[in-house]
CSV table of C-alpha atoms in Angstrom, one decimal:
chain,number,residue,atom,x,y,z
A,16,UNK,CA,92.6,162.3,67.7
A,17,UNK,CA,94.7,162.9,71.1
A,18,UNK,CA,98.3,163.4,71.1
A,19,UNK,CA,100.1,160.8,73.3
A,20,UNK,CA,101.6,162.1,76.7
A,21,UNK,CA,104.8,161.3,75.2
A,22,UNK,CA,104.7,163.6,71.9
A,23,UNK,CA,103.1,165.9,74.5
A,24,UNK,CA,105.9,166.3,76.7
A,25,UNK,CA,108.5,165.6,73.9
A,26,UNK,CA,107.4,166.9,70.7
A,27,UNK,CA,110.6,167.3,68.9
A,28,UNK,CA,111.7,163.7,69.6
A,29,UNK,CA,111.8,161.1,67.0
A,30,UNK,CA,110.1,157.7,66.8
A,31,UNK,CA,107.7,157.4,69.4
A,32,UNK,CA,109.4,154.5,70.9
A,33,UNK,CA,112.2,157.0,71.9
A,34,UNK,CA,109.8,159.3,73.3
A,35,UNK,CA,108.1,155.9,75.0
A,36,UNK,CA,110.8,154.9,76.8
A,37,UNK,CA,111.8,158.6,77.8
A,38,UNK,CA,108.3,158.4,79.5
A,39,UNK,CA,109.1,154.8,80.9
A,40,UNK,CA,112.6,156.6,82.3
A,41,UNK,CA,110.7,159.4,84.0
A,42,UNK,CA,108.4,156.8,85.5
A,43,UNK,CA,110.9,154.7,87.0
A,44,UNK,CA,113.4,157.1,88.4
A,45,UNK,CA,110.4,158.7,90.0
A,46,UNK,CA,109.3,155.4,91.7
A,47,UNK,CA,112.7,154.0,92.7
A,48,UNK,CA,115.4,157.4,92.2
A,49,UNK,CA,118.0,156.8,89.1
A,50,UNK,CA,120.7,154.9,90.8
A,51,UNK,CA,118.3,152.3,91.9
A,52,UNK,CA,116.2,151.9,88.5
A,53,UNK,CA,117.8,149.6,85.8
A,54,UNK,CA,118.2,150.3,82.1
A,55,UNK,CA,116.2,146.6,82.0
A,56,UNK,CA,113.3,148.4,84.5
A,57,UNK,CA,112.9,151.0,82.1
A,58,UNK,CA,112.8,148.4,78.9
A,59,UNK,CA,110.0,146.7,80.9
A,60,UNK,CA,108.0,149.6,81.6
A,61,UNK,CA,107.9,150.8,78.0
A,62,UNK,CA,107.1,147.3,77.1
A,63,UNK,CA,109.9,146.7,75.5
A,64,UNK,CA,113.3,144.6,75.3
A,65,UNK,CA,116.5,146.1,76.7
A,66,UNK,CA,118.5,145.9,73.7
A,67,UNK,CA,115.8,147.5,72.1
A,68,UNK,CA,116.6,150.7,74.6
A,69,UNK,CA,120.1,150.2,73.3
A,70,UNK,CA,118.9,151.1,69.8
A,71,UNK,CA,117.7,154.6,71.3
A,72,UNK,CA,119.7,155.1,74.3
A,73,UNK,CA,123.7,153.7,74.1
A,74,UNK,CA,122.7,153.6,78.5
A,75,UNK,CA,120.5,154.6,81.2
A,76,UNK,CA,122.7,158.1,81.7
A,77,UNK,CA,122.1,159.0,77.6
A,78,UNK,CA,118.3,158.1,78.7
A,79,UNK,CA,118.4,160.7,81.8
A,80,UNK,CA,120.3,163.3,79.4
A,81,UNK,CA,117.9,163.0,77.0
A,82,UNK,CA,115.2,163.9,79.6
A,83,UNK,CA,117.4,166.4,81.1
A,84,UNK,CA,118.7,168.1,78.0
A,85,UNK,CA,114.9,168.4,76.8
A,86,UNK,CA,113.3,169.6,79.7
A,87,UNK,CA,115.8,172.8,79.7
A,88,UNK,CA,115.8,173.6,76.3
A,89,UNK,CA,112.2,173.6,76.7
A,90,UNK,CA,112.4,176.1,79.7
A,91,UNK,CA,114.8,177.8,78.3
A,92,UNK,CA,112.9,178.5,74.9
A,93,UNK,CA,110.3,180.3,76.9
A,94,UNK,CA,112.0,182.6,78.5
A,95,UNK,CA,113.2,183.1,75.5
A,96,UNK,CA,109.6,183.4,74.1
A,97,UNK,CA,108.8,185.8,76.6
A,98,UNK,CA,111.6,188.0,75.9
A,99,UNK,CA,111.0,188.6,71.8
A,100,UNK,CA,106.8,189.5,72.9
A,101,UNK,CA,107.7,192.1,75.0
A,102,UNK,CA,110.1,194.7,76.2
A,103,UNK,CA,109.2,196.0,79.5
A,104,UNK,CA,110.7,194.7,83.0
A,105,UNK,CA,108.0,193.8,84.9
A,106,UNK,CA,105.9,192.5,82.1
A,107,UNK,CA,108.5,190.1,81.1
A,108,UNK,CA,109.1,189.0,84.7
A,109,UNK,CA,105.7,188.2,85.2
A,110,UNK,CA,105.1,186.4,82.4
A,111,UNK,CA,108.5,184.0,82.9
A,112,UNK,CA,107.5,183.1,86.0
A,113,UNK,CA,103.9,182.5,84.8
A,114,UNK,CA,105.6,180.5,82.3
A,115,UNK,CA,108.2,178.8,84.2
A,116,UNK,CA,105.7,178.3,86.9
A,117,UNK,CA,103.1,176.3,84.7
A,118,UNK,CA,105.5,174.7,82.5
A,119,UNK,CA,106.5,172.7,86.5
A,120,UNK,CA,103.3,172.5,87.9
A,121,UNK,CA,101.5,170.9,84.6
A,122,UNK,CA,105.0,168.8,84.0
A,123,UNK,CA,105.8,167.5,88.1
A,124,UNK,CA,106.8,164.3,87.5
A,125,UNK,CA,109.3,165.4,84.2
A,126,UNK,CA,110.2,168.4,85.8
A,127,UNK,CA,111.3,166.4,89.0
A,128,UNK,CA,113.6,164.8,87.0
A,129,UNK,CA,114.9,167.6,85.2
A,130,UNK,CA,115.5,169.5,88.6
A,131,UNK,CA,116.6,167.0,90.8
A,132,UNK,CA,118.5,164.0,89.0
A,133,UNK,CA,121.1,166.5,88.1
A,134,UNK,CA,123.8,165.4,89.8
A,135,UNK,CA,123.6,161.6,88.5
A,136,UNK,CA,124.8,163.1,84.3
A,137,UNK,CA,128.1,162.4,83.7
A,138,UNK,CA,130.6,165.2,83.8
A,139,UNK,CA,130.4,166.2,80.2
A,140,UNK,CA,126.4,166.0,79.6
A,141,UNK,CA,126.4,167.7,83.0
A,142,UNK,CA,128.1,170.4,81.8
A,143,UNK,CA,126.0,170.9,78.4
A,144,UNK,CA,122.7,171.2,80.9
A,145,UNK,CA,124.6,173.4,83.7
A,146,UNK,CA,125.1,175.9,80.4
A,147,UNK,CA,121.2,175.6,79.4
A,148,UNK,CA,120.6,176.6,83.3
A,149,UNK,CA,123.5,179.7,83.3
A,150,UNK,CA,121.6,181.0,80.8
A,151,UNK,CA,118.0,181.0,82.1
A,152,UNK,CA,119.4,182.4,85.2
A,153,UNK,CA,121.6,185.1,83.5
A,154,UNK,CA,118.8,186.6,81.4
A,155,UNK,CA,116.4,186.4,84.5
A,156,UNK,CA,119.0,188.2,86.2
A,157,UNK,CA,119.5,191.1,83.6
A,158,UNK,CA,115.7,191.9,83.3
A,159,UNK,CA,116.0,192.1,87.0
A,160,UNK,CA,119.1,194.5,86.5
A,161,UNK,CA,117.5,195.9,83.6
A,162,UNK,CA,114.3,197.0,86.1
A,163,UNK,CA,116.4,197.8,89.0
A,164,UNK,CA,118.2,200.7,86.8
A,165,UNK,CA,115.3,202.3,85.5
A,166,UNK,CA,113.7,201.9,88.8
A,167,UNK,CA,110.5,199.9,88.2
A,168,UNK,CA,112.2,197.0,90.6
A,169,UNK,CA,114.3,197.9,94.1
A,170,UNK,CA,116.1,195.0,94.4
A,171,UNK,CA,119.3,194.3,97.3
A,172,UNK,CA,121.5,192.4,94.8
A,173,UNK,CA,120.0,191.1,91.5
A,174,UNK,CA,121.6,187.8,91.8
A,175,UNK,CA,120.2,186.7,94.8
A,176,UNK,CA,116.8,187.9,93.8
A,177,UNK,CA,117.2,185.9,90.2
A,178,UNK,CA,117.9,182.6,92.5
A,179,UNK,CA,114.7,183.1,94.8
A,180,UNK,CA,112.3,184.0,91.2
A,181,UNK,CA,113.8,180.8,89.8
A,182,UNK,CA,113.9,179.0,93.2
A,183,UNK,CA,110.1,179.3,93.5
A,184,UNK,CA,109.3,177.9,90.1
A,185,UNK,CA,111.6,175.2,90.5
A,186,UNK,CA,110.2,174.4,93.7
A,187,UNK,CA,106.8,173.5,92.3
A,188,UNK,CA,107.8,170.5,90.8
A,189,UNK,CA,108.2,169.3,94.4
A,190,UNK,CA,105.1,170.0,95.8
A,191,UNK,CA,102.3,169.8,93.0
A,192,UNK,CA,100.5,166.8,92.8
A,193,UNK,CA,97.3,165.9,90.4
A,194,UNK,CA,95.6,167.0,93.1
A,195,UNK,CA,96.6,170.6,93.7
A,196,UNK,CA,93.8,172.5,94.0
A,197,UNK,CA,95.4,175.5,91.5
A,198,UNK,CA,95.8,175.1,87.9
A,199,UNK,CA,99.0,175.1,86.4
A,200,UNK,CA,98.1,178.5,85.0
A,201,UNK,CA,96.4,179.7,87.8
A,202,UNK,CA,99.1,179.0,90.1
A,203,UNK,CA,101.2,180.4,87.2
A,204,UNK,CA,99.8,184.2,87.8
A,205,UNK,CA,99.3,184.1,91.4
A,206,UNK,CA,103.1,183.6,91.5
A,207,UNK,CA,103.9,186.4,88.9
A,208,UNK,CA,102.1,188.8,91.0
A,209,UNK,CA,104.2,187.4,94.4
A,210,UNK,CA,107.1,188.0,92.4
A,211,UNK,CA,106.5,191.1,91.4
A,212,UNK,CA,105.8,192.2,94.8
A,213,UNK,CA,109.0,190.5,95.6
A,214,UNK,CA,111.0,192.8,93.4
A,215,UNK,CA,109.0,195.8,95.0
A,216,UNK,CA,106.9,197.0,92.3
A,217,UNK,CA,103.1,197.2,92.6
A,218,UNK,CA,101.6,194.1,90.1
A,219,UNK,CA,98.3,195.9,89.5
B,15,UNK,CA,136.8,170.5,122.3
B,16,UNK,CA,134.9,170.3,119.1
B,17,UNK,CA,131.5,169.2,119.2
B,18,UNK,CA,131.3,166.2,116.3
B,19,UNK,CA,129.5,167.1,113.1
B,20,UNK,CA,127.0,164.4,114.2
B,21,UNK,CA,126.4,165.8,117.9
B,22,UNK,CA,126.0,169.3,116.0
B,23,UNK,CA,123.1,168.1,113.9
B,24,UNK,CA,121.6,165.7,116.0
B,25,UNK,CA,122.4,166.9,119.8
B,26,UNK,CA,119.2,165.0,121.0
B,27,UNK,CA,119.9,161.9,119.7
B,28,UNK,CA,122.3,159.3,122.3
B,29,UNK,CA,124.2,157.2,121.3
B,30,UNK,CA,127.3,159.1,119.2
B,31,UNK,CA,127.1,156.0,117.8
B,32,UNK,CA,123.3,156.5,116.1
B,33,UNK,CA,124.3,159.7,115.3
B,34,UNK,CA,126.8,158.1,113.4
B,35,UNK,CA,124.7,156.3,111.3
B,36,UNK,CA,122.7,158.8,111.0
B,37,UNK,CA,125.3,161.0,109.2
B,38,UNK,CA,126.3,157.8,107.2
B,39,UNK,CA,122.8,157.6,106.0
B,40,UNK,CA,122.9,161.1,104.7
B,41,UNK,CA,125.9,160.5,103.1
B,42,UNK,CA,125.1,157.8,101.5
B,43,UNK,CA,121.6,158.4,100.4
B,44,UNK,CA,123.2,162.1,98.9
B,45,UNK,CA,125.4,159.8,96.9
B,46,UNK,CA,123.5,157.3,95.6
B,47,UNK,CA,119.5,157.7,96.8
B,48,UNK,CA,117.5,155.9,99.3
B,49,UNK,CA,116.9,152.9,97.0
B,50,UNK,CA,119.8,152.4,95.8
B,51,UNK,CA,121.7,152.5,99.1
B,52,UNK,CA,121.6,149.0,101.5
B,53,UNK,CA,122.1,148.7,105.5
B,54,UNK,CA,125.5,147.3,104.6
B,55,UNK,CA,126.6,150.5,102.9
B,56,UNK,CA,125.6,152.6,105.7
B,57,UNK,CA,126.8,150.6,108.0
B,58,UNK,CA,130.0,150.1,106.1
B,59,UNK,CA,130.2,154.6,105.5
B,60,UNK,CA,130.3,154.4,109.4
B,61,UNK,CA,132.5,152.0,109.7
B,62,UNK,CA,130.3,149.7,111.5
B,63,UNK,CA,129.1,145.8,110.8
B,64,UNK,CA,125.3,145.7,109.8
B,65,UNK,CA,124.2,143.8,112.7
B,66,UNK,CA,125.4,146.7,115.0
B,67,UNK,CA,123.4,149.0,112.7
B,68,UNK,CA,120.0,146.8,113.5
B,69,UNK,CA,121.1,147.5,117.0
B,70,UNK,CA,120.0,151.2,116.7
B,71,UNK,CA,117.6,151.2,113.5
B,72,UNK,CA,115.9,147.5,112.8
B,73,UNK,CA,115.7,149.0,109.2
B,74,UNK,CA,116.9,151.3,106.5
B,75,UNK,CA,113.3,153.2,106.9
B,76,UNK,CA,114.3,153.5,110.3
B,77,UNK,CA,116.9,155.4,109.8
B,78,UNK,CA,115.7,157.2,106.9
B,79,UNK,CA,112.4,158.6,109.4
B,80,UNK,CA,115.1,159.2,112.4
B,81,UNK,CA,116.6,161.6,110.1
B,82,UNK,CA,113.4,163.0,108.8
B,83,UNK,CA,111.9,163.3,111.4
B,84,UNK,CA,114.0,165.1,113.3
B,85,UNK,CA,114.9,167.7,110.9
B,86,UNK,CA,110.9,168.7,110.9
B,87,UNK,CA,111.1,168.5,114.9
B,88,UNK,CA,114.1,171.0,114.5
B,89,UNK,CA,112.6,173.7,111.8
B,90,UNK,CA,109.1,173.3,113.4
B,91,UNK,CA,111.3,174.3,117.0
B,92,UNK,CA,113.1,177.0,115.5
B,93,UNK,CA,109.4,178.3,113.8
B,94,UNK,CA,107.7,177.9,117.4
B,95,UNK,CA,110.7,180.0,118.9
B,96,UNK,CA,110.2,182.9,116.7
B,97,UNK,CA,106.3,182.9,117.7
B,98,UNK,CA,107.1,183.4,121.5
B,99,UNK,CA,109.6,186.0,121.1
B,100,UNK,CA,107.5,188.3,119.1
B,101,UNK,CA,103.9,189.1,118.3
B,102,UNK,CA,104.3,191.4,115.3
B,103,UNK,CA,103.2,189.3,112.2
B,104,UNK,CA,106.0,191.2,110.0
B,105,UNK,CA,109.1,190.4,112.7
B,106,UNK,CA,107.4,187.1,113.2
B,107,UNK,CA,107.8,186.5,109.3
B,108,UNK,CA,111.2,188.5,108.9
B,109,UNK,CA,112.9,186.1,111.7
B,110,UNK,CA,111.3,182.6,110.7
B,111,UNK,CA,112.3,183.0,107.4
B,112,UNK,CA,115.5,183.8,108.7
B,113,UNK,CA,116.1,181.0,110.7
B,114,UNK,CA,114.2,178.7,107.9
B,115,UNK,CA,116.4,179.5,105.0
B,116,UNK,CA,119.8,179.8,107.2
B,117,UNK,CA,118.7,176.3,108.3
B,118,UNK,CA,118.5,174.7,104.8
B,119,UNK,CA,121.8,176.8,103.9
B,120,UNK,CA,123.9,175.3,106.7
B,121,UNK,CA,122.5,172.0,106.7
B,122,UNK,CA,121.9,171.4,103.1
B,123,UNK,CA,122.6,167.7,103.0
B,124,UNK,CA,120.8,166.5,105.8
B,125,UNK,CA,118.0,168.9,104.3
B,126,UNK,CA,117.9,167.1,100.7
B,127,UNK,CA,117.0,164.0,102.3
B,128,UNK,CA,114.5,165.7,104.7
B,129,UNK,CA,113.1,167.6,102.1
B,130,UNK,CA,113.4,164.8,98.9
B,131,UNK,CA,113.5,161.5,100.4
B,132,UNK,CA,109.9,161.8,102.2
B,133,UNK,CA,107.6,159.5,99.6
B,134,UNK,CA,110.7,156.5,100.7
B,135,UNK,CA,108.4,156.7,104.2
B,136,UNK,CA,106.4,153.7,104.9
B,137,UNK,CA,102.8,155.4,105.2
B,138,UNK,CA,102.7,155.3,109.5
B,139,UNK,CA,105.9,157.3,109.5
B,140,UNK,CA,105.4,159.7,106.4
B,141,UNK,CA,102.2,160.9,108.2
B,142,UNK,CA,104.2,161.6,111.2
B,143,UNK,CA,106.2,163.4,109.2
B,144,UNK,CA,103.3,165.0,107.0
B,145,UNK,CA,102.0,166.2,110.7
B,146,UNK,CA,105.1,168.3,111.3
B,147,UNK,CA,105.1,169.4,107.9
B,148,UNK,CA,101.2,170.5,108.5
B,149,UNK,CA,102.0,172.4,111.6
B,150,UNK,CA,104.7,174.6,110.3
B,151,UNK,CA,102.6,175.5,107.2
B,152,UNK,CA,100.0,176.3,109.3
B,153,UNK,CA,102.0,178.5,111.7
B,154,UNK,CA,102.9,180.3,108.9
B,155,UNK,CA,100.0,180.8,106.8
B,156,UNK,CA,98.2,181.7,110.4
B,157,UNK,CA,100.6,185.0,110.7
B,158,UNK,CA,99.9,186.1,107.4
B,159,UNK,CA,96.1,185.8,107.8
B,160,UNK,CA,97.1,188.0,111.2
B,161,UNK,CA,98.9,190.7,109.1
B,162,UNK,CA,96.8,190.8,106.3
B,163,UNK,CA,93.9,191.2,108.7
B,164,UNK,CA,95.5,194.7,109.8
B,165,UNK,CA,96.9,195.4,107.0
B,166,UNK,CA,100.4,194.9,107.2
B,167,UNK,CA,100.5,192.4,104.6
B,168,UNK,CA,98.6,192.3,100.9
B,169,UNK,CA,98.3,189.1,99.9
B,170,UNK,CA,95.9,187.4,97.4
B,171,UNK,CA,95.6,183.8,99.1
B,172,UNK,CA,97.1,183.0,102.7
B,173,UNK,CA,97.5,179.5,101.4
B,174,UNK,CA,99.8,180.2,98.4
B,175,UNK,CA,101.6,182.6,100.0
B,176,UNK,CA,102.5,180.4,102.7
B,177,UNK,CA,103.4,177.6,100.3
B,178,UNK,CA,105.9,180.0,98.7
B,179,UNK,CA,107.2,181.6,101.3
B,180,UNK,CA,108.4,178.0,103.1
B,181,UNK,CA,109.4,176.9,99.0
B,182,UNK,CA,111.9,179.8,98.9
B,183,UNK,CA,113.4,178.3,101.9
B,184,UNK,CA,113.3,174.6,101.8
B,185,UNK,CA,114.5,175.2,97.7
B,186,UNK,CA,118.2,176.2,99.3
B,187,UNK,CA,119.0,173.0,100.0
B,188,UNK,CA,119.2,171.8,96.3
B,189,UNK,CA,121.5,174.7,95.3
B,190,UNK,CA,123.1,175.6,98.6
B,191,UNK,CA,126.5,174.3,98.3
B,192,UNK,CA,129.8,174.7,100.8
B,193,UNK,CA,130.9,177.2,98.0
B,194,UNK,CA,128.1,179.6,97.5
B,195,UNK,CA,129.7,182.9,98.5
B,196,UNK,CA,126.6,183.9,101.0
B,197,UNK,CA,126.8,182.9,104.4
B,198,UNK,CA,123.8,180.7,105.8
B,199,UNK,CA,122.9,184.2,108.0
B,200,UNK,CA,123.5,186.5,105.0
B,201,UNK,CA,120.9,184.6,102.5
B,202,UNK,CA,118.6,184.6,105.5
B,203,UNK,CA,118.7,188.2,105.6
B,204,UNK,CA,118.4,188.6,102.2
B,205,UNK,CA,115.4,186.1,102.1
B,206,UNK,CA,113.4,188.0,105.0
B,207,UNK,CA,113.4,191.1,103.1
B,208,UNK,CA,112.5,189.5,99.9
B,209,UNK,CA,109.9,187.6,101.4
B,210,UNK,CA,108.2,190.6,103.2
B,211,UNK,CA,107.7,192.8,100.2
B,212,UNK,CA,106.3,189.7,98.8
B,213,UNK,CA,103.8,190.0,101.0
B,214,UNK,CA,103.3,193.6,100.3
B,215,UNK,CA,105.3,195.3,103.6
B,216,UNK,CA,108.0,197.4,103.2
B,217,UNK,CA,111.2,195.7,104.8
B,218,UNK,CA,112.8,198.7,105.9
């Protein structure tokens, strides 16, 4: 049995048809940007009437927080992940941004989303997912910190660095296509090891 | 005399009064998107009737691959400048990234719809656009090839290293706002000597 692409990218949502028009939402702002796609667009595309939407989603913003909200908790819990396996520096740098890498490479199309549709949440959901962001960014910052006091990483100033680590993985959701010639994971290591260099230690 | 913000960004394009619209289009697709935004609200954001807009752009992709366009013409300019002041691949990487990143930084708006707004193109322009975008990536990914081939540089794959190197700058746009507290020139700095010890040299 396959798992849908929807319970694939959205595994702790619940019914399906929330998770289908999720999917449907992702599509459409992709095709046309957010402002331009209707809550009645997205209906269609999931195959589905809009005031069935309405039953799931109260409007199109609840639709984008939903994808929004999701796709950060999801990137947040694996830099979380990666922080309980292990407690070295370097080892957990490389293996966020492997993570973090992957997770927007395998995901473009959500992850474009997620990364640039941002500014179209209202205020207060804005502010739930600009606290999901703070937080990826502070602990990537305090490993940095963390590496630059013992000396494993020689680092100018540990915020700026956090914001280019992050900045590349982000990135990726631009540029990666279906047709990329790296894997997800693949482009996930190469990366780690670029970072690495990045924060002046030797990745081998 | 102060230059106009639009003879600042644009100084090649005559008249003021496409640079106008120009800026009006930026505005308006930051705002609201590309498809979402009509001829009438540009020309309205610059204070114009639409018919004078068809005057300068006969459509919105018109003006949409006016701004494009030029802002690849202008970091593949300030790329080929750096090339014929120096022949050391490290300087040559130091200073485009430099100029790159300051560029996105002090231009951040018109850069979100140079960088984001490309797939709007009708195909005849986007591979205009896809050309300059070629070139630069291949300038860049040429002079690390150069320093890896004496050594300067220790890189794994030309390719990706380029790719990140030019997704560390173009990523500024997104976050770069009128607030953040590092000047355009400063995060350049900071970027170049990031970005070399990426590549395995010593910045110092």
């Amino acid at each position: 049995m396959t798992m849908s692409l929807s319970a694939e990218l959205w595994p702790d949502v619940q019914p399906e048809t929330a998770r289908r028009l999720m999917l449907a939402g992702v599509e459409s702002f992709a095709e046309r940007g957010y402002h331009a796609t209707t809550t009645r667009d997205i209906a269609g595309a999931a195959g589905m009437s809009p005031a069935a939407l309405y039953v799931h989603f109260p409007s199109k913003a609840a639709l984008l927080f939903a994808i929004s909200r999701s796709g950060h908790e999801q990137t947040l819990s694996l830099v979380r992940s990666v922080m309980a396996r292990t407690d070295d520096p370097a080892e957990r740098i490389r293996r966020i941004v492997e993570d973090f890498v992957a997770w927007h490479a395998r995901r473009h199309r959500v992850a474009r989303v997620v990364q640039y549709e941002l500014h179209a949440l209202p205020d207060e959901e804005y502010q739930v997912v600009a606290g999901l962001r703070r937080e990826i960014e502070h602990i990537v910052r305090d490993v940095i910190t963390a590496g630059a006091a013992t000396g494993v990483f020689t680092v100018g100033d540990p915020r700026t660095a956090a914001r280019a680590v992050l900045s590349l993985g982000v990135d990726v959701a631009r540029w990666y296509t279906e047709r990329s010639r790296k894997s997800p994971k693949a482009l996930g290591e190469e990366y780690g090891e670029l970072v690495l260099r990045m924060l002046g230690t030797d990745p081998a």
